[in-house]
XYZ file of C-alpha atoms in Angstrom:
98
model
C 18.892 2.660 -12.663
C 16.116 5.055 -11.886
C 16.423 8.816 -11.007
C 18.542 9.057 -7.456
C 16.356 10.444 -5.039
C 16.747 11.816 -1.003
C 14.004 11.266 1.017
C 12.878 14.220 3.111
C 10.784 13.405 6.256
C 9.904 16.126 8.897
C 7.807 16.345 12.023
C 7.057 19.483 13.886
C 7.339 18.016 17.853
C 9.586 16.396 19.824
C 6.910 13.756 20.750
C 5.890 12.584 16.865
C 8.162 10.307 14.767
C 9.176 10.438 10.886
C 9.292 6.909 10.708
C 5.515 6.424 9.243
C 6.839 8.997 6.371
C 10.189 7.196 5.626
C 8.312 3.854 5.414
C 5.803 5.284 2.955
C 7.891 6.954 1.019
C 10.736 4.237 0.770
C 7.886 1.759 -0.302
C 6.837 4.780 -3.011
C 10.311 4.759 -4.373
C 10.694 1.198 -5.068
C 7.354 1.439 -6.741
C 8.620 4.429 -8.805
C 11.833 3.035 -9.619
C 13.959 5.952 -7.537
C 17.309 5.035 -6.412
C 17.353 6.532 -2.567
C 20.652 7.984 -2.242
C 19.542 9.304 1.575
C 17.071 9.706 4.046
C 17.067 13.216 5.873
C 14.675 13.212 9.048
C 14.153 16.338 10.863
C 12.035 17.457 14.141
C 11.282 21.528 13.707
C 8.638 23.852 12.509
C 7.986 24.024 9.183
C 8.073 27.726 8.986
C 11.771 27.700 10.025
C 14.114 28.634 7.195
C 16.792 27.320 8.793
C 16.075 23.851 8.913
C 19.605 21.632 8.472
C 18.460 18.306 7.184
C 16.270 20.182 4.356
C 19.322 22.797 3.615
C 21.620 19.402 3.210
C 19.058 17.623 0.556
C 18.976 20.879 -1.189
C 22.723 21.018 -1.661
C 22.473 17.379 -2.519
C 20.203 18.742 -5.528
C 21.951 21.917 -6.491
C 25.072 19.736 -6.663
C 23.082 17.499 -9.019
C 23.719 14.451 -6.557
C 20.008 13.927 -6.719
C 17.342 14.151 -9.423
C 14.324 14.592 -6.858
C 13.337 14.886 -3.342
C 10.345 13.174 -2.056
C 8.129 14.141 0.387
C 5.179 12.685 1.621
C 3.087 15.684 1.859
C 3.959 19.451 0.885
C 3.420 20.875 4.069
C 6.445 18.367 5.262
C 8.681 20.605 2.788
C 7.327 24.034 3.998
C 4.328 25.964 5.317
C 3.809 28.640 2.171
C 3.582 28.911 -1.139
C 6.335 31.328 -1.160
C 8.610 28.808 0.514
C 7.613 26.048 -2.476
C 8.186 28.671 -5.200
C 11.638 29.556 -4.006
C 12.844 25.663 -3.847
C 11.206 25.329 -7.151
C 13.296 28.100 -8.440
C 16.466 26.946 -7.037
C 15.648 24.041 -10.096
C 14.883 21.453 -7.855
C 11.757 18.480 -8.573
C 10.187 17.438 -5.386
C 7.751 14.736 -5.645
C 5.050 13.990 -3.642
C 3.286 10.936 -2.409
C 0.137 12.210 -1.561
């Protein structure tokens, strides 16, 4: 059994879809031996701190129910270096396919 991972996909506007990200991340997880325990999709600005799906993923990581968070690129997780550093300081492993 591989590491437990959550897939997190985000788009910024309602006319966009998360499906390409989810498809690519699912394939990445299979190649990497990750056991995907959840797929979290969100339509929200990356600049927003209050993203419900991202907060749920962070809660899973903090509860040690997942070992990794899979994102298609770091800009899908957050828009600033400080945001990324804050996340990493919460002891999460963020894995990027790209």
